[in-house]
Amino acid sequence: MLIVVCIKQVPDTTQVQIDPVTNTLVREGIPFIANPYDTHALEEALRLKDQFGMRVVAVSMGPPNAEATLRKALAVGADEAILLSDRVFGGADTLATSNVLSAAIKKLNEQEEVGLVLCGKQTIDGDTAQVGPGIATRNGYSQLTLVDRVDQVDLAGKKIRVRRKLEGRHEIVEAPMPAMLTVVRELNRPRYPTVPLRLESEDREVKVWNNEALKLDVNSIGLKGSPTWVSRIFSPEREKGEIVGDGLHDPKGTSRLLIEKLLSKDLLPV
Amino acid sequence: MTVEKKPVKKPRGKARLIEGRCIACGARCESSCPVNIISMNDAGEPVINAEKCIGCVKCVKVCPAQAIDMFFTPEEQQLLDELMKTADAALEEDDPEAAALASKLAQYRNVWVFIEQTEGEPARVSWELLGKGRELADALGVELIAVVFGEKVENLCHESFAYGADKAYLVDAPVFRFYRTEVYLKALCQLIETHKPEIILMGATGLGRDLAGAVATVVGTGLTADCTGLGIDDKRNLMQTRPAFGGNIMATIMCDKFRPQMATVRPHVMTLPERREGASGEIVPISCPIDEKDILTKVLEVINDKKGKDHVDVAGAEFIVSGGRGMMGPANFALLKELADELGGVVGASRSAVDAGWMPHDRQVGQTGKTVRPKIYIACGISGAIQHLVGMQDSDLIIAINRDKEAPIFEVAHYGIVGDLFQVVPELVLGIRELKQQ
Amino acid sequence: MTPNFIIYAPLLAVSLLFFSWSCYKRFALIAVGQPENRFEQLDQRIMGVLTYALGQKRVMARSFGLNHAVIFWAFLVLLLANGEFLISGLFPALNLALLPGPIHHLLQFAFDAVSLLALAGVVLAAGRRLFFAPDYMETSYTSAKSAEAFLILGSIALLMLAYFGLHGAMIAMGKESATYMPVSGLASTLLAAVPAENLQALVSFFWWLHALVLLLFINYLPHSKHMHILTAIPNCFFKSLEKPNTQPREEFVKGGRFGAGSVDQLAWKDLLDGFSCTECGRCQSVCPAAITGKPLNPRQVVHDIKINLLKGSLEQDSYVPGQPLIGTGEGSVSEDAIWSCTTCGACMAACPVLIEQMPKVVKMRRHLVQMKSQFPEELLNLFENMEGRSNPWGIAPTDRTKWYATMDVKPFDADTTEYLLYVGCAGSFDSRQKHVTVALAHILDAAGISWGILGKEELCCGDSLRRLGNEFVFDKLAKQNVALFNEKRITKVITQCPHCFTTLKNDYRQYGLELEVIHHSELIDSLLTSGKLKLNHQVKELGKIAFHDSCYLGRHNDVYDPPRNVIAAATGSAPQEFERNHENSFCCGAGGGRMWMEEQLGSRINLNRIEEALAGKPDTLCVSCPYCLTMFADGIKDLQADQIQVKDIAEVVAEGLRPVNQ
């Protein structure tokens, strides 16, 4: 049985800034990394592999240089890595992306049964959290988002029980497999690759599948298959910090002033 | 004698990348090029083979960062200028495609807001969205409709009217008691198919995002997450503004060729509209035949985090009140606990406070502790050493209370109070309590 | 003097054979270690032997060490006497009396005199062990009052007594003259009462006593800590000529093993160290981890490596370790011990026989990190931040330029700027250390230095990675840095952090990068001395200043005087010294990557140092390292000693640059 982990290569967003003078994006020398949430998904897959002996396949849709991210997945123990790369995949929004990923998963399923698909809860560049549900819906898998604990995997009965982390509450949910899980950081601590595995992964094959392999309608993928598009980017207005009142001499008044400010922004849970 | 007037061919120019503008959006220009002359380099920037460019301008239009423009040689520019002078008033091109699209889109009307509830308890963000939805519906001249799913939740329809909805679609059946993706998905898609809304708004909550992503996929439309701004442009399209790249840039997203236009909005982003007591509207009951037997997914248990006090999860908390060395001793953390309780949050600590043994290590925020991203982070008596800052600087809102006005914590704080935390914190507790009693 | 040849000859032969076999067994074990060239620069090696072995320099660094030196020198002289004794036992005609008279007499006197000194030495040593033993002699596997120690001391005493007995009896018999052997002469007067016919029996008795004790002593050596008598001199010869923390590089090829997870993965010199340890306990007495009650004891590490090596078996060509090197119990080093090391190098500076304790710890870290991915969880962040963003905190590299918001700072350009100011991660990102960077920048400008920075192109030097055993990532980072420095044609570098300093200066040399690296304290010293930097007033506002030696500046790089000169020049008086200063300085607790780990075992190292500082009641603690700055600022707050402030040396000087009227 396969566990498919979807990993996105993202720019290290903490390093993305808008140049205050030219109002353009400063991207020079910004490295690409594996989406941090996805590394937790990979870790969970590897743990399930250790426990049940399933095979872990890492899949990423992206430009050719996303191979580096998949290689890192191999370095921590993924059995196989597949890069979905084709110029017709480019410019995709979440709808078109989930189309490509779900097609690749279906193709994998033809070779070996896919039991689980794991993704991070969202990516740090897009923050949409939509690709996971997109895959689940397209492939008819159980959809379990925001998983912070995997309680039970019943391979014989094809059932999985997880805990989901929601606002102010947790839910224990049981669902049939195959299932698509999106995971939160609290789920686990990703492992650090050993040097021998890293060195070995340098020579391992990262398969590349293009649209000839997936045979998708070009109007349903890439830019053409994307209903949404970015019409404009701009720099966010950064709120400068402010010192509120005179806390030293008027703690009471200052406290009230702060509460008012928070209220005006609807930030207090009252 | 007449000279044959040869029609002058209008120069179309060549596409060109403007240095430093590209944001590596993901190869939109490459995909848009009909003659495949754009390729991407390792940095994700386009390399344009200008010689072969046919000047179709598609890449220019598709670029979200206005990083591509058309380049004309001086001769071409001159020619262009002359043509401009002689040309008649610019003719609008007639586009049959556009007309077809317009008529397709025209079938979709009204603004919907999905009313989220857990065991009958509505999520406040739904009311916030009704406020925004009202604005959008008024701008479009259409109805604002609340979509209420659940078991015995008719009261939420009335509540929706109080917050501005004109109408409510009510799906009320035992199978809807707990949120399960497939159940809600089926019902909402059926509703969309029959009633064709042009805009659907949902809270960017765990539930809202789970449902929205699935619905948009089935319906085959665009979905924009975590919007911070919503508006209507001159063509009745929804302009959806949201942060991208971890909030370092803002992007305005359009979905102008598909309907419905779906967006999620994080809680506390839109203002809560004033509640109009007794406002009424039409409740439209919708039946959705789903048999519990067909649904294999089961919610076995819902655990309310506020009840489970034994385990404190600093990393996942929405409100954190943290103390540092300025707390002077372990007993004083009770003060912070009081404030955290009022906010429904937890108490965190800096490394020094943990090192001093005042708090256990699982409460530690920072480089060697937990990385947190709460809605509000209140740092009390924490100077803001770098090792602490890296663990909490991504919090939505940071409040610092410290006696030392030079403390580095104030550099990252949105609100700073220079003062004695032993005076300020109790006042904050009192203030919030008073507020709650009102 | 006629020992029985029939008995003595086989006895001697068996003894020598057994001794040779014991030595062979041990040296064969040493040979299972990894190859490492310790033969280059013979002149320095010979100097090392002369200074540390024959000269006993480190031994005498502590007062009681003189006692050992006396015994040692006595033994050197007695080597000749005992050689003669063993040989003439077989062939009585072969003896020193064959030498010209005056030389023979001189030797006789020397043997007689040093035997007395040696006897006195062992009596004193025994007395110290019995009555005045320092705490650090105690450890889990031995103690001041160990039987082994008294066996050895007793043997030596017996040897000396037998010597005097033998020669006393000979003098009494009139076979030797007391003229050149005053002590033996004294012994002969004690034997005056013995009837003449019994004297020959006494001679035989003392001769056999001496012979038996000597042969037993020789054969006991290889099986005891006194193996050091044989190995200490070679150990000094094979000393590391690198700076203590400049670890050998590792070559990252597939199928390789990295670091030391079993004893045979250590270098042969590491194993020789195990047999050279004299168990004096000095390393233990200076180790910040051991002093603050952490599970690391450098002496124990060396001992465990020896035990581990001995437990394995040598079969044919292969060595099979008897137990894991990293683990629990005697013969294994615990992970807690391995992660407790601050790599301060105090152990190495204290060791009289130049054992390299700390590099062994780093080798074991390399194994844990690189082969096992096993390390304290706090380090995961650090490792990923280093690899992803080239700084420990994971801050965006573009923020490296934020410290000079209000200053005009030039980028480094080999054609127009002389020095690169390598700001370092702390100097770029840490809000406290940024003040130091600004102070230093003002000083450089005031002295008219031509300098520039790398700005957002600057990378971390990788110090913490290397000390923590993440050599793989360090290697990548070092190569990037070397390429960057070469590309920019950088030759002169100013650092404000001793860790950057040592890494750029010593570690990168292994990558073929030769730089002139100057710590800011050295630079400021030379600027003040040459008159290029003139202060506007003498700094009095900081009160009494105590100076703390950073391990990586002092012990690791021998920079002791420049910071002191700077303080003296800036304030008009020499800084107050800590009780432990210069090469005895005590770590702040942050080196060796400890900065990025929790300190949950034992008491806190920084508090130990602050308490020491408090004794001198200084107003200001002056440091020269960002780690020390952080650790001391924290320590002072913890001890609520707010009357003291911590300043970097650059800040002290910058104080003097302020206009007088302000």
Coordinates of N, CA and C in Angstrom, one line a residue, chain A residues 12-15 17 26 28 31 33 72 124 189-196 198-203, chain C residues 252-254 258 370-373 375 377 380 383-384 387-389 396-399 456 470 472-473 476:
Chain A
D12 N 11.3 30.8 0.4 CA 11.3 31.0 1.9 C 10.7 32.4 2.2
T13 N 9.4 32.3 2.5 CA 8.6 33.6 2.5 C 9.1 34.6 3.5
T14 N 9.8 34.2 4.5 CA 10.3 35.2 5.5 C 11.2 36.1 4.8
Q15 N 11.8 35.6 3.7 CA 12.8 36.5 3.0 C 12.2 37.3 1.9
Q17 N 10.3 40.3 0.5 CA 9.9 41.6 1.0 C 9.7 42.5 -0.2
V26 N 11.5 42.0 -3.5 CA 13.0 41.7 -3.4 C 13.1 40.2 -3.3
E28 N 15.9 38.5 -4.8 CA 17.3 38.1 -5.1 C 17.9 37.2 -4.0
P31 N 16.2 31.6 -1.2 CA 16.2 30.1 -1.5 C 14.8 29.6 -1.5
I33 N 12.5 26.3 -0.4 CA 12.5 25.3 0.6 C 11.3 24.4 0.4
K72 N 15.4 16.0 -1.0 CA 15.5 16.0 0.4 C 14.5 15.0 1.0
I124 N 3.1 28.0 2.8 CA 3.4 29.3 3.4 C 3.5 30.4 2.4
R189 N 7.5 15.9 15.0 CA 8.7 16.7 14.8 C 9.5 16.0 13.6
P190 N 9.6 16.7 12.5 CA 10.3 16.1 11.4 C 11.7 15.7 11.7
R191 N 12.1 14.5 11.2 CA 13.4 14.0 11.4 C 14.5 14.8 10.6
Y192 N 15.7 14.7 11.1 CA 16.8 15.3 10.4 C 17.6 14.3 9.6
P193 N 17.9 14.5 8.4 CA 18.5 13.4 7.5 C 19.9 13.1 8.0
T194 N 20.2 11.8 8.0 CA 21.6 11.4 8.3 C 22.5 11.7 7.0
V195 N 23.7 11.9 7.2 CA 24.6 12.2 6.1 C 24.7 11.0 5.1
P196 N 24.8 9.8 5.5 CA 24.8 8.7 4.5 C 23.5 8.7 3.6
R198 N 21.7 11.3 3.0 CA 21.8 12.5 2.1 C 22.7 12.2 0.9
L199 N 23.8 11.6 1.2 CA 24.8 11.4 0.1 C 24.2 10.4 -0.9
E200 N 23.5 9.4 -0.4 CA 22.9 8.4 -1.2 C 21.8 9.0 -2.1
S201 N 21.0 9.9 -1.5 CA 19.9 10.5 -2.2 C 20.3 11.3 -3.4
E202 N 21.6 11.8 -3.4 CA 22.1 12.6 -4.5 C 22.1 11.8 -5.8
D203 N 22.2 10.5 -5.7 CA 22.2 9.7 -6.9 C 20.9 9.0 -7.2
Chain C
F252 N 33.2 13.8 2.5 CA 31.9 13.2 2.4 C 31.7 12.4 1.1
V253 N 32.0 11.2 1.2 CA 31.8 10.3 0.1 C 30.8 9.2 0.5
K254 N 30.1 8.7 -0.5 CA 29.1 7.6 -0.2 C 29.8 6.4 0.4
F258 N 31.1 8.7 9.4 CA 31.4 10.0 9.8 C 31.4 10.1 11.4
Q370 N 25.6 13.1 12.5 CA 25.6 12.7 11.0 C 25.2 11.3 10.7
M371 N 25.5 10.4 11.6 CA 25.1 9.0 11.4 C 23.8 8.7 12.0
K372 N 23.4 9.3 13.1 CA 22.2 8.9 13.8 C 21.1 10.0 13.8
S373 N 21.5 11.2 13.5 CA 20.5 12.3 13.6 C 20.0 12.3 15.0
F375 N 20.3 14.2 18.5 CA 20.8 15.4 19.2 C 19.7 16.0 20.0
E377 N 16.8 18.2 21.1 CA 15.8 18.7 20.1 C 15.9 20.1 19.7
L380 N 17.5 21.1 16.3 CA 16.9 20.9 15.0 C 16.7 22.3 14.3
F383 N 20.1 23.8 13.2 CA 20.6 23.2 12.0 C 19.9 23.6 10.8
E384 N 18.5 23.6 10.9 CA 17.8 24.0 9.7 C 17.9 25.5 9.4
E387 N 21.3 26.0 7.6 CA 21.3 25.5 6.3 C 20.4 26.4 5.4
G388 N 19.3 26.8 5.9 CA 18.3 27.5 5.1 C 18.6 29.0 5.0
R389 N 19.0 29.6 6.1 CA 19.1 31.1 6.1 C 20.5 31.6 6.6
A396 N 15.7 36.6 8.2 CA 16.0 36.8 6.8 C 17.3 37.4 6.6
P397 N 18.1 36.9 5.7 CA 19.5 37.5 5.4 C 19.4 39.0 5.1
T398 N 18.3 39.4 4.5 CA 18.2 40.8 4.2 C 18.3 41.7 5.4
D399 N 18.0 41.1 6.6 CA 18.0 41.9 7.8 C 19.4 42.2 8.3
K456 N 23.9 41.8 3.1 CA 23.1 40.6 3.1 C 23.7 39.4 2.4
N470 N 28.1 18.9 13.3 CA 27.4 18.9 12.0 C 28.4 19.3 10.9
F472 N 29.0 18.1 8.1 CA 28.4 18.1 6.7 C 27.9 19.5 6.3
V473 N 27.1 20.1 7.2 CA 26.6 21.4 6.8 C 27.7 22.5 7.0
K476 N 29.7 22.5 3.8 CA 29.0 23.2 2.7 C 29.1 24.7 2.9

